[in-house]
């Protein structure tokens, strides 16, 4: 078994704004495994200043783990718990090597069913966000996710009010993602204001690692709260259960490259189901290599057909993306039946 590593930089079609800053480019590492006859490719893509494995010596550590896989033919899952983006890339490459393009045998992977997805509206000025919302609705999306926390909160409320004046919650599901932008002292008041517009949920209203504050918000909020950044770095199964038991959110949102690879996400899903906490899966600004793996993974862990919209619409962000047989038709992601 032989593994090669290729570093690439992808460029966004337009700057991607979050409460943590603006992305204009994206660095990824592609790992290619061959056994002499078959080839498998996976993507390792840590998010700067967010991933628990965003470390200066990333390339060297990845190379060390690849050498171990070369020598043993197996992925060292336990050793990779704290390196989720590396684990996800190696899991993807190994599945691709063993199973070909159909990583999992599901209706989605066979090109027989699409996965419903949300339309993502990035942070921007009032006019920019208003235009992007309109574009998503015109494209046929019936679930729209808004990144909030970058412009004036009253302006964000006005945007949401405009949507609700035209579309009821029966017609368009609205999700918002604060990326931890609210101070705890203001959070409950802002959640109360947001709740009047019949939103599905809000992701990560306050900064992560404030379990007692987040627990209080989840108890008091009139709006369902979903955890995202809160899960980063919580890689031990016992600690996962402890955190969810303390905070008790309505939902958790899982990104394999951030939250423990496919192995770690399966653990999160099993624990959440035990506690009757809902889950959905999203991509994390990967190229189409990673997006394809995330989508096929989602199709393998949820009942088919998948009904809850997943966050898998980031494949059209880059000018120099890697071609894959993925396409968005209406509000669903499909894989080509002939791939």
mmCIF file of C-alpha atoms in Angstrom:
data_model
loop_
_atom_site.group_PDB
_atom_site.id
_atom_site.type_symbol
_atom_site.label_atom_id
_atom_site.label_comp_id
_atom_site.label_asym_id
_atom_site.label_seq_id
_atom_site.Cartn_x
_atom_site.Cartn_y
_atom_site.Cartn_z
ATOM 1 C CA UNK A 1 0.000 0.000 0.000
ATOM 2 C CA UNK A 2 1.304 3.439 -0.986
ATOM 3 C CA UNK A 3 -0.007 6.874 0.037
ATOM 4 C CA UNK A 4 0.827 10.203 -1.569
ATOM 5 C CA UNK A 5 -0.148 13.655 -0.238
ATOM 6 C CA UNK A 6 -0.885 16.689 -2.407
ATOM 7 C CA UNK A 7 -1.413 20.148 -0.958
ATOM 8 C CA UNK A 8 -3.802 22.435 -2.849
ATOM 9 C CA UNK A 9 -5.234 25.920 -2.438
ATOM 10 C CA UNK A 10 -8.815 26.518 -3.558
ATOM 11 C CA UNK A 11 -10.147 30.003 -4.292
ATOM 12 C CA UNK A 12 -13.634 31.236 -3.414
ATOM 13 C CA UNK A 13 -15.781 32.701 -6.180
ATOM 14 C CA UNK A 14 -16.732 35.427 -3.733
ATOM 15 C CA UNK A 15 -15.472 36.099 -0.204
ATOM 16 C CA UNK A 16 -17.186 33.857 2.343
ATOM 17 C CA UNK A 17 -17.996 35.909 5.430
ATOM 18 C CA UNK A 18 -18.472 34.446 8.907
ATOM 19 C CA UNK A 19 -18.386 35.999 12.363
ATOM 20 C CA UNK A 20 -14.797 34.705 12.585
ATOM 21 C CA UNK A 21 -13.651 36.577 9.499
ATOM 22 C CA UNK A 22 -13.724 36.355 5.718
ATOM 23 C CA UNK A 23 -12.354 33.447 3.684
ATOM 24 C CA UNK A 24 -10.959 34.123 0.211
ATOM 25 C CA UNK A 25 -9.022 30.868 -0.217
ATOM 26 C CA UNK A 26 -8.968 27.401 1.277
ATOM 27 C CA UNK A 27 -6.019 25.051 1.804
ATOM 28 C CA UNK A 28 -6.624 21.294 1.571
ATOM 29 C CA UNK A 29 -4.516 18.133 1.477
ATOM 30 C CA UNK A 30 -5.522 15.285 -0.820
ATOM 31 C CA UNK A 31 -4.395 11.802 0.246
ATOM 32 C CA UNK A 32 -4.238 9.132 -2.453
ATOM 33 C CA UNK A 33 -3.984 5.464 -1.453
ATOM 34 C CA UNK A 34 -3.112 2.734 -3.936
ATOM 35 C CA UNK A 35 -2.696 -0.999 -3.463
ATOM 36 C CA UNK A 36 -1.170 -1.458 -6.900
ATOM 37 C CA UNK A 37 -4.448 -2.014 -8.736
ATOM 38 C CA UNK A 38 -7.040 0.268 -7.115
ATOM 39 C CA UNK A 39 -6.820 3.923 -6.087
ATOM 40 C CA UNK A 40 -8.685 5.855 -3.378
ATOM 41 C CA UNK A 41 -8.680 9.617 -2.746
ATOM 42 C CA UNK A 42 -9.683 11.518 0.384
ATOM 43 C CA UNK A 43 -9.596 15.142 1.484
ATOM 44 C CA UNK A 44 -8.048 16.489 4.674
ATOM 45 C CA UNK A 45 -9.277 20.047 5.177
ATOM 46 C CA UNK A 46 -8.899 21.701 8.607
ATOM 47 C CA UNK A 47 -10.578 25.089 9.034
ATOM 48 C CA UNK A 48 -8.135 27.814 10.140
ATOM 49 C CA UNK A 49 -8.604 28.963 13.743
ATOM 50 C CA UNK A 50 -11.505 26.557 14.202
ATOM 51 C CA UNK A 51 -10.493 22.900 13.748
ATOM 52 C CA UNK A 52 -8.955 21.215 16.775
ATOM 53 C CA UNK A 53 -6.275 19.865 14.415
ATOM 54 C CA UNK A 54 -5.450 23.232 12.835
ATOM 55 C CA UNK A 55 -1.796 22.988 13.858
ATOM 56 C CA UNK A 56 1.383 24.531 12.379
ATOM 57 C CA UNK A 57 2.931 21.111 11.708
ATOM 58 C CA UNK A 58 -0.220 19.744 10.024
ATOM 59 C CA UNK A 59 1.537 18.383 6.933
ATOM 60 C CA UNK A 60 4.192 16.590 9.001
ATOM 61 C CA UNK A 61 1.668 14.959 11.338
ATOM 62 C CA UNK A 62 -0.505 13.882 8.398
ATOM 63 C CA UNK A 63 2.549 12.348 6.704
ATOM 64 C CA UNK A 64 3.348 10.399 9.876
ATOM 65 C CA UNK A 65 -0.139 8.918 10.058
ATOM 66 C CA UNK A 66 -0.019 8.071 6.355
ATOM 67 C CA UNK A 67 3.227 6.169 6.908
ATOM 68 C CA UNK A 68 1.517 4.164 9.627
ATOM 69 C CA UNK A 69 -1.399 3.309 7.335
ATOM 70 C CA UNK A 70 1.064 2.312 4.610
ATOM 71 C CA UNK A 71 2.828 -0.045 7.017
ATOM 72 C CA UNK A 72 -0.244 -1.649 8.595
ATOM 73 C CA UNK A 73 -2.952 -1.299 5.959
ATOM 74 C CA UNK A 74 -5.285 -0.047 8.700
ATOM 75 C CA UNK A 75 -6.399 3.368 9.927
ATOM 76 C CA UNK A 76 -5.274 4.050 13.551
ATOM 77 C CA UNK A 77 -8.680 5.327 14.636
ATOM 78 C CA UNK A 78 -7.941 5.902 18.315
ATOM 79 C CA UNK A 79 -4.695 7.748 17.600
ATOM 80 C CA UNK A 80 -6.562 9.972 15.134
ATOM 81 C CA UNK A 81 -9.383 10.997 17.490
ATOM 82 C CA UNK A 82 -7.831 14.428 18.026
ATOM 83 C CA UNK A 83 -7.128 14.885 14.292
ATOM 84 C CA UNK A 84 -10.642 14.727 12.785
ATOM 85 C CA UNK A 85 -9.859 16.245 9.382
ATOM 86 C CA UNK A 86 -7.000 13.765 8.886
ATOM 87 C CA UNK A 87 -9.186 10.868 10.004
ATOM 88 C CA UNK A 88 -11.981 11.906 7.641
ATOM 89 C CA UNK A 89 -9.579 12.129 4.688
ATOM 90 C CA UNK A 90 -8.102 8.710 5.383
ATOM 91 C CA UNK A 91 -11.546 7.152 5.963
ATOM 92 C CA UNK A 92 -12.712 8.557 2.613
ATOM 93 C CA UNK A 93 -9.627 7.375 0.751
ATOM 94 C CA UNK A 94 -9.891 3.870 2.209
ATOM 95 C CA UNK A 95 -13.597 3.590 1.336
ATOM 96 C CA UNK A 96 -12.850 4.839 -2.170
ATOM 97 C CA UNK A 97 -10.050 2.290 -2.521
ATOM 98 C CA UNK A 98 -12.241 -0.604 -1.388
ATOM 99 C CA UNK A 99 -15.634 0.377 -2.816
ATOM 100 C CA UNK A 100 -14.905 2.624 -5.779
ATOM 101 C CA UNK A 101 -16.951 5.788 -6.320
ATOM 102 C CA UNK A 102 -19.895 4.295 -4.421
ATOM 103 C CA UNK A 103 -18.472 4.728 -0.929
ATOM 104 C CA UNK A 104 -21.710 3.401 0.590
ATOM 105 C CA UNK A 105 -24.420 1.415 -1.132
ATOM 106 C CA UNK A 106 -27.421 3.735 -0.706
ATOM 107 C CA UNK A 107 -30.145 5.149 -2.988
ATOM 108 C CA UNK A 108 -28.259 8.477 -3.077
ATOM 109 C CA UNK A 109 -24.931 6.844 -3.923
ATOM 110 C CA UNK A 110 -26.622 4.842 -6.678
ATOM 111 C CA UNK A 111 -28.088 8.027 -8.162
ATOM 112 C CA UNK A 112 -31.641 6.970 -7.354
ATOM 113 C CA UNK A 113 -32.516 9.642 -4.770
ATOM 114 C CA UNK A 114 -31.501 13.184 -3.921
ATOM 115 C CA UNK A 115 -30.726 14.596 -0.490
ATOM 116 C CA UNK A 116 -32.688 17.724 0.495
ATOM 117 C CA UNK A 117 -30.334 20.581 1.385
ATOM 118 C CA UNK A 118 -30.598 24.091 2.729
ATOM 119 C CA UNK A 119 -29.689 27.122 0.662
ATOM 120 C CA UNK A 120 -26.816 28.923 2.412
ATOM 121 C CA UNK A 121 -26.767 32.729 2.582
ATOM 122 C CA UNK A 122 -23.395 34.114 3.652
ATOM 123 C CA UNK A 123 -22.881 37.202 5.760
ATOM 124 C CA UNK A 124 -22.690 40.491 3.917
ATOM 125 C CA UNK A 125 -24.287 43.887 3.766
ATOM 126 C CA UNK A 126 -28.065 44.203 4.043
ATOM 127 C CA UNK A 127 -28.412 44.550 0.269
ATOM 128 C CA UNK A 128 -26.044 41.651 -0.448
ATOM 129 C CA UNK A 129 -27.839 39.297 1.910
ATOM 130 C CA UNK A 130 -31.247 40.380 0.632
ATOM 131 C CA UNK A 131 -30.170 39.628 -2.937
ATOM 132 C CA UNK A 132 -28.691 36.259 -1.983
ATOM 133 C CA UNK A 133 -31.862 35.259 -0.129
ATOM 134 C CA UNK A 134 -33.919 36.086 -3.202
ATOM 135 C CA UNK A 135 -31.577 34.026 -5.399
ATOM 136 C CA UNK A 136 -31.931 30.980 -3.135
ATOM 137 C CA UNK A 137 -35.717 31.232 -3.122
ATOM 138 C CA UNK A 138 -35.816 31.618 -6.902
ATOM 139 C CA UNK A 139 -33.606 28.542 -7.266
ATOM 140 C CA UNK A 140 -36.263 26.511 -5.491
ATOM 141 C CA UNK A 141 -34.850 26.156 -1.987
ATOM 142 C CA UNK A 142 -37.482 25.622 0.671
ATOM 143 C CA UNK A 143 -35.004 25.658 3.546
ATOM 144 C CA UNK A 144 -32.701 28.663 3.827
ATOM 145 C CA UNK A 145 -29.877 29.106 6.335
ATOM 146 C CA UNK A 146 -28.697 32.639 7.130
ATOM 147 C CA UNK A 147 -25.311 33.427 8.599
ATOM 148 C CA UNK A 148 -25.926 36.231 11.097
ATOM 149 C CA UNK A 149 -23.804 38.239 13.515
ATOM 150 C CA UNK A 150 -21.812 40.408 11.117
ATOM 151 C CA UNK A 151 -24.161 43.315 10.388
ATOM 152 C CA UNK A 152 -26.470 45.273 12.669
ATOM 153 C CA UNK A 153 -28.840 42.888 14.477
ATOM 154 C CA UNK A 154 -31.857 45.076 13.668
ATOM 155 C CA UNK A 155 -30.979 44.818 9.987
ATOM 156 C CA UNK A 156 -30.779 41.033 10.302
ATOM 157 C CA UNK A 157 -34.204 40.996 11.940
ATOM 158 C CA UNK A 158 -35.541 43.106 9.076
ATOM 159 C CA UNK A 159 -34.211 40.607 6.534
ATOM 160 C CA UNK A 160 -35.936 37.758 8.327
ATOM 161 C CA UNK A 161 -39.117 39.795 8.667
ATOM 162 C CA UNK A 162 -39.108 40.431 4.898
ATOM 163 C CA UNK A 163 -38.903 36.704 4.166
ATOM 164 C CA UNK A 164 -41.677 35.894 6.619
ATOM 165 C CA UNK A 165 -43.908 38.607 5.152
ATOM 166 C CA UNK A 166 -43.790 36.704 1.848
ATOM 167 C CA UNK A 167 -43.400 33.074 2.910
ATOM 168 C CA UNK A 168 -44.940 31.323 5.901
ATOM 169 C CA UNK A 169 -42.997 28.711 7.854
ATOM 170 C CA UNK A 170 -45.048 26.089 6.002
ATOM 171 C CA UNK A 171 -43.534 27.332 2.719
ATOM 172 C CA UNK A 172 -39.942 28.172 3.710
ATOM 173 C CA UNK A 173 -37.983 26.799 6.658
ATOM 174 C CA UNK A 174 -35.528 29.350 8.055
ATOM 175 C CA UNK A 175 -32.417 28.462 10.017
ATOM 176 C CA UNK A 176 -29.916 30.973 11.371
ATOM 177 C CA UNK A 177 -26.298 30.470 12.390
ATOM 178 C CA UNK A 178 -24.743 32.982 14.783
ATOM 179 C CA UNK A 179 -21.315 31.265 14.952
ATOM 180 C CA UNK A 180 -21.097 32.306 18.609
ATOM 181 C CA UNK A 181 -21.611 36.008 17.871
ATOM 182 C CA UNK A 182 -23.993 36.885 20.739
ATOM 183 C CA UNK A 183 -22.696 37.952 24.185
ATOM 184 C CA UNK A 184 -24.379 35.739 26.778
ATOM 185 C CA UNK A 185 -25.915 38.789 28.490
ATOM 186 C CA UNK A 186 -27.767 39.703 25.265
ATOM 187 C CA UNK A 187 -28.428 36.235 23.905
ATOM 188 C CA UNK A 188 -31.802 35.406 25.451
ATOM 189 C CA UNK A 189 -33.278 38.793 24.464
ATOM 190 C CA UNK A 190 -32.082 38.306 20.875
ATOM 191 C CA UNK A 191 -33.426 34.753 20.798
ATOM 192 C CA UNK A 192 -36.818 36.049 21.925
ATOM 193 C CA UNK A 193 -36.828 38.617 19.106
ATOM 194 C CA UNK A 194 -35.826 35.990 16.541
ATOM 195 C CA UNK A 195 -38.437 33.512 17.763
ATOM 196 C CA UNK A 196 -41.339 35.685 16.576
ATOM 197 C CA UNK A 197 -40.469 34.729 12.984
ATOM 198 C CA UNK A 198 -41.062 30.991 13.362
ATOM 199 C CA UNK A 199 -37.457 29.925 12.792
ATOM 200 C CA UNK A 200 -36.504 26.263 12.740
ATOM 201 C CA UNK A 201 -33.422 26.769 14.927
ATOM 202 C CA UNK A 202 -30.374 28.857 15.701
ATOM 203 C CA UNK A 203 -26.856 27.434 15.620
ATOM 204 C CA UNK A 204 -24.343 28.273 18.327
ATOM 205 C CA UNK A 205 -25.748 31.588 19.669
ATOM 206 C CA UNK A 206 -22.812 32.116 22.081
ATOM 207 C CA UNK A 207 -19.154 31.138 22.066
ATOM 208 C CA UNK A 208 -18.324 27.507 22.707
ATOM 209 C CA UNK A 209 -16.948 26.109 25.974
ATOM 210 C CA UNK A 210 -19.502 27.885 28.168
ATOM 211 C CA UNK A 211 -21.479 24.780 29.091
ATOM 212 C CA UNK A 212 -23.389 26.290 32.008
ATOM 213 C CA UNK A 213 -24.404 29.376 30.014
ATOM 214 C CA UNK A 214 -25.379 27.288 26.988
ATOM 215 C CA UNK A 215 -27.354 24.928 29.199
ATOM 216 C CA UNK A 216 -29.278 27.885 30.625
ATOM 217 C CA UNK A 217 -30.016 29.212 27.148
ATOM 218 C CA UNK A 218 -31.257 25.812 25.969
ATOM 219 C CA UNK A 219 -33.628 25.683 28.955
ATOM 220 C CA UNK A 220 -34.933 29.235 28.569
ATOM 221 C CA UNK A 221 -34.840 29.879 24.828
ATOM 222 C CA UNK A 222 -38.150 30.035 22.939
ATOM 223 C CA UNK A 223 -36.131 29.104 19.844
ATOM 224 C CA UNK A 224 -34.584 25.633 19.388
ATOM 225 C CA UNK A 225 -30.793 25.746 19.759
ATOM 226 C CA UNK A 226 -28.373 23.615 17.739
ATOM 227 C CA UNK A 227 -24.759 23.042 18.768
ATOM 228 C CA UNK A 228 -21.970 23.229 16.204
ATOM 229 C CA UNK A 229 -18.653 24.748 17.345
ATOM 230 C CA UNK A 230 -19.469 23.414 20.830
ATOM 231 C CA UNK A 231 -18.666 19.903 19.594
ATOM 232 C CA UNK A 232 -15.175 20.741 18.295
ATOM 233 C CA UNK A 233 -12.436 19.089 20.323
ATOM 234 C CA UNK A 234 -14.897 16.946 22.293
ATOM 235 C CA UNK A 235 -13.577 13.670 20.923
ATOM 236 C CA UNK A 236 -13.858 11.225 23.838
ATOM 237 C CA UNK A 237 -17.180 9.278 23.825
ATOM 238 C CA UNK A 238 -17.716 9.715 27.581
ATOM 239 C CA UNK A 239 -17.098 13.458 27.325
ATOM 240 C CA UNK A 240 -19.560 13.682 24.408
ATOM 241 C CA UNK A 241 -22.270 12.103 26.520
ATOM 242 C CA UNK A 242 -21.415 14.287 29.509
ATOM 243 C CA UNK A 243 -21.588 17.495 27.471
ATOM 244 C CA UNK A 244 -24.920 16.657 25.835
ATOM 245 C CA UNK A 245 -26.331 15.592 29.201
ATOM 246 C CA UNK A 246 -25.396 18.962 30.718
ATOM 247 C CA UNK A 247 -26.421 21.256 27.851
ATOM 248 C CA UNK A 248 -29.401 19.312 26.441
ATOM 249 C CA UNK A 249 -29.693 21.099 23.084
ATOM 250 C CA UNK A 250 -32.557 20.427 20.676
ATOM 251 C CA UNK A 251 -30.115 19.583 17.856
ATOM 252 C CA UNK A 252 -26.455 18.979 17.111
ATOM 253 C CA UNK A 253 -24.927 19.648 13.702
ATOM 254 C CA UNK A 254 -22.184 17.330 12.532
ATOM 255 C CA UNK A 255 -19.276 17.990 10.193
ATOM 256 C CA UNK A 256 -17.044 14.927 9.792
ATOM 257 C CA UNK A 257 -13.886 16.967 9.183
ATOM 258 C CA UNK A 258 -14.487 18.898 12.430
ATOM 259 C CA UNK A 259 -16.281 16.428 14.664
ATOM 260 C CA UNK A 260 -14.311 13.209 14.604
ATOM 261 C CA UNK A 261 -14.467 11.915 11.043
ATOM 262 C CA UNK A 262 -17.143 9.405 10.135
ATOM 263 C CA UNK A 263 -16.335 7.323 13.214
ATOM 264 C CA UNK A 264 -16.773 10.257 15.582
ATOM 265 C CA UNK A 265 -19.965 11.460 13.906
ATOM 266 C CA UNK A 266 -21.507 8.000 14.241
ATOM 267 C CA UNK A 267 -20.738 8.176 17.966
ATOM 268 C CA UNK A 268 -22.363 11.616 18.242
ATOM 269 C CA UNK A 269 -25.470 10.392 16.388
ATOM 270 C CA UNK A 270 -25.839 7.300 18.584
ATOM 271 C CA UNK A 271 -25.474 9.312 21.805
ATOM 272 C CA UNK A 272 -27.861 12.015 20.566
ATOM 273 C CA UNK A 273 -30.482 9.431 19.618
ATOM 274 C CA UNK A 274 -30.295 7.981 23.124
ATOM 275 C CA UNK A 275 -31.085 11.475 24.475
ATOM 276 C CA UNK A 276 -33.709 12.267 21.818
ATOM 277 C CA UNK A 277 -31.576 15.075 20.413
ATOM 278 C CA UNK A 278 -31.949 15.681 16.691
ATOM 279 C CA UNK A 279 -29.004 15.738 14.286
ATOM 280 C CA UNK A 280 -28.152 16.734 10.763
ATOM 281 C CA UNK A 281 -24.931 16.708 8.766
ATOM 282 C CA UNK A 282 -23.183 19.498 6.901
ATOM 283 C CA UNK A 283 -20.040 19.962 4.878
ATOM 284 C CA UNK A 284 -17.326 22.341 6.085
ATOM 285 C CA UNK A 285 -16.083 24.198 2.996
ATOM 286 C CA UNK A 286 -14.430 21.120 1.515
ATOM 287 C CA UNK A 287 -13.834 20.614 -2.186
ATOM 288 C CA UNK A 288 -16.162 18.282 -4.074
ATOM 289 C CA UNK A 289 -14.026 15.333 -2.905
ATOM 290 C CA UNK A 290 -14.981 16.007 0.692
ATOM 291 C CA UNK A 291 -18.531 17.098 -0.133
ATOM 292 C CA UNK A 292 -19.159 13.842 -2.011
ATOM 293 C CA UNK A 293 -17.922 11.828 0.970
ATOM 294 C CA UNK A 294 -19.983 13.853 3.473
ATOM 295 C CA UNK A 295 -23.132 13.436 1.352
ATOM 296 C CA UNK A 296 -22.660 9.701 0.883
ATOM 297 C CA UNK A 297 -21.943 9.340 4.592
ATOM 298 C CA UNK A 298 -25.176 11.211 5.425
ATOM 299 C CA UNK A 299 -27.099 8.890 3.145
ATOM 300 C CA UNK A 300 -25.678 5.918 5.067
ATOM 301 C CA UNK A 301 -26.611 7.042 8.601
ATOM 302 C CA UNK A 302 -30.155 8.342 8.068
ATOM 303 C CA UNK A 303 -33.258 6.524 6.878
ATOM 304 C CA UNK A 304 -33.964 6.887 3.190
ATOM 305 C CA UNK A 305 -35.439 8.976 1.815
ATOM 306 C CA UNK A 306 -33.820 11.665 3.962
ATOM 307 C CA UNK A 307 -36.454 14.216 4.927
ATOM 308 C CA UNK A 308 -34.570 16.807 7.010
ATOM 309 C CA UNK A 309 -32.534 19.234 4.851
ATOM 310 C CA UNK A 310 -28.800 18.713 5.270
ATOM 311 C CA UNK A 311 -26.087 21.359 4.879
ATOM 312 C CA UNK A 312 -24.510 20.076 1.678
ATOM 313 C CA UNK A 313 -24.711 23.062 -0.659
ATOM 314 C CA UNK A 314 -21.109 24.300 -0.466
ATOM 315 C CA UNK A 315 -19.821 22.552 -3.581
ATOM 316 C CA UNK A 316 -20.294 25.606 -5.814
ATOM 317 C CA UNK A 317 -18.100 27.958 -3.802
ATOM 318 C CA UNK A 318 -14.757 27.590 -5.567
ATOM 319 C CA UNK A 319 -13.427 28.728 -8.934
ATOM 320 C CA UNK A 320 -11.029 25.773 -9.075
ATOM 321 C CA UNK A 321 -13.048 22.976 -7.492
ATOM 322 C CA UNK A 322 -12.314 19.321 -8.229
ATOM 323 C CA UNK A 323 -14.827 17.850 -10.715
ATOM 324 C CA UNK A 324 -17.193 15.286 -9.217
ATOM 325 C CA UNK A 325 -20.541 13.936 -10.452
ATOM 326 C CA UNK A 326 -22.552 16.109 -8.042
ATOM 327 C CA UNK A 327 -25.334 18.489 -8.997
ATOM 328 C CA UNK A 328 -28.052 20.478 -7.303
ATOM 329 C CA UNK A 329 -31.510 20.048 -8.778
ATOM 330 C CA UNK A 330 -34.029 22.333 -7.121
ATOM 331 C CA UNK A 331 -33.408 21.917 -3.413
ATOM 332 C CA UNK A 332 -31.729 18.514 -3.554
ATOM 333 C CA UNK A 333 -28.183 17.296 -4.065
ATOM 334 C CA UNK A 334 -27.837 14.417 -6.516
ATOM 335 C CA UNK A 335 -25.004 12.194 -7.666
ATOM 336 C CA UNK A 336 -24.882 11.152 -11.315
ATOM 337 C CA UNK A 337 -26.385 7.715 -11.823
ATOM 338 C CA UNK A 338 -23.654 6.835 -14.298
ATOM 339 C CA UNK A 339 -20.695 7.709 -12.084
#
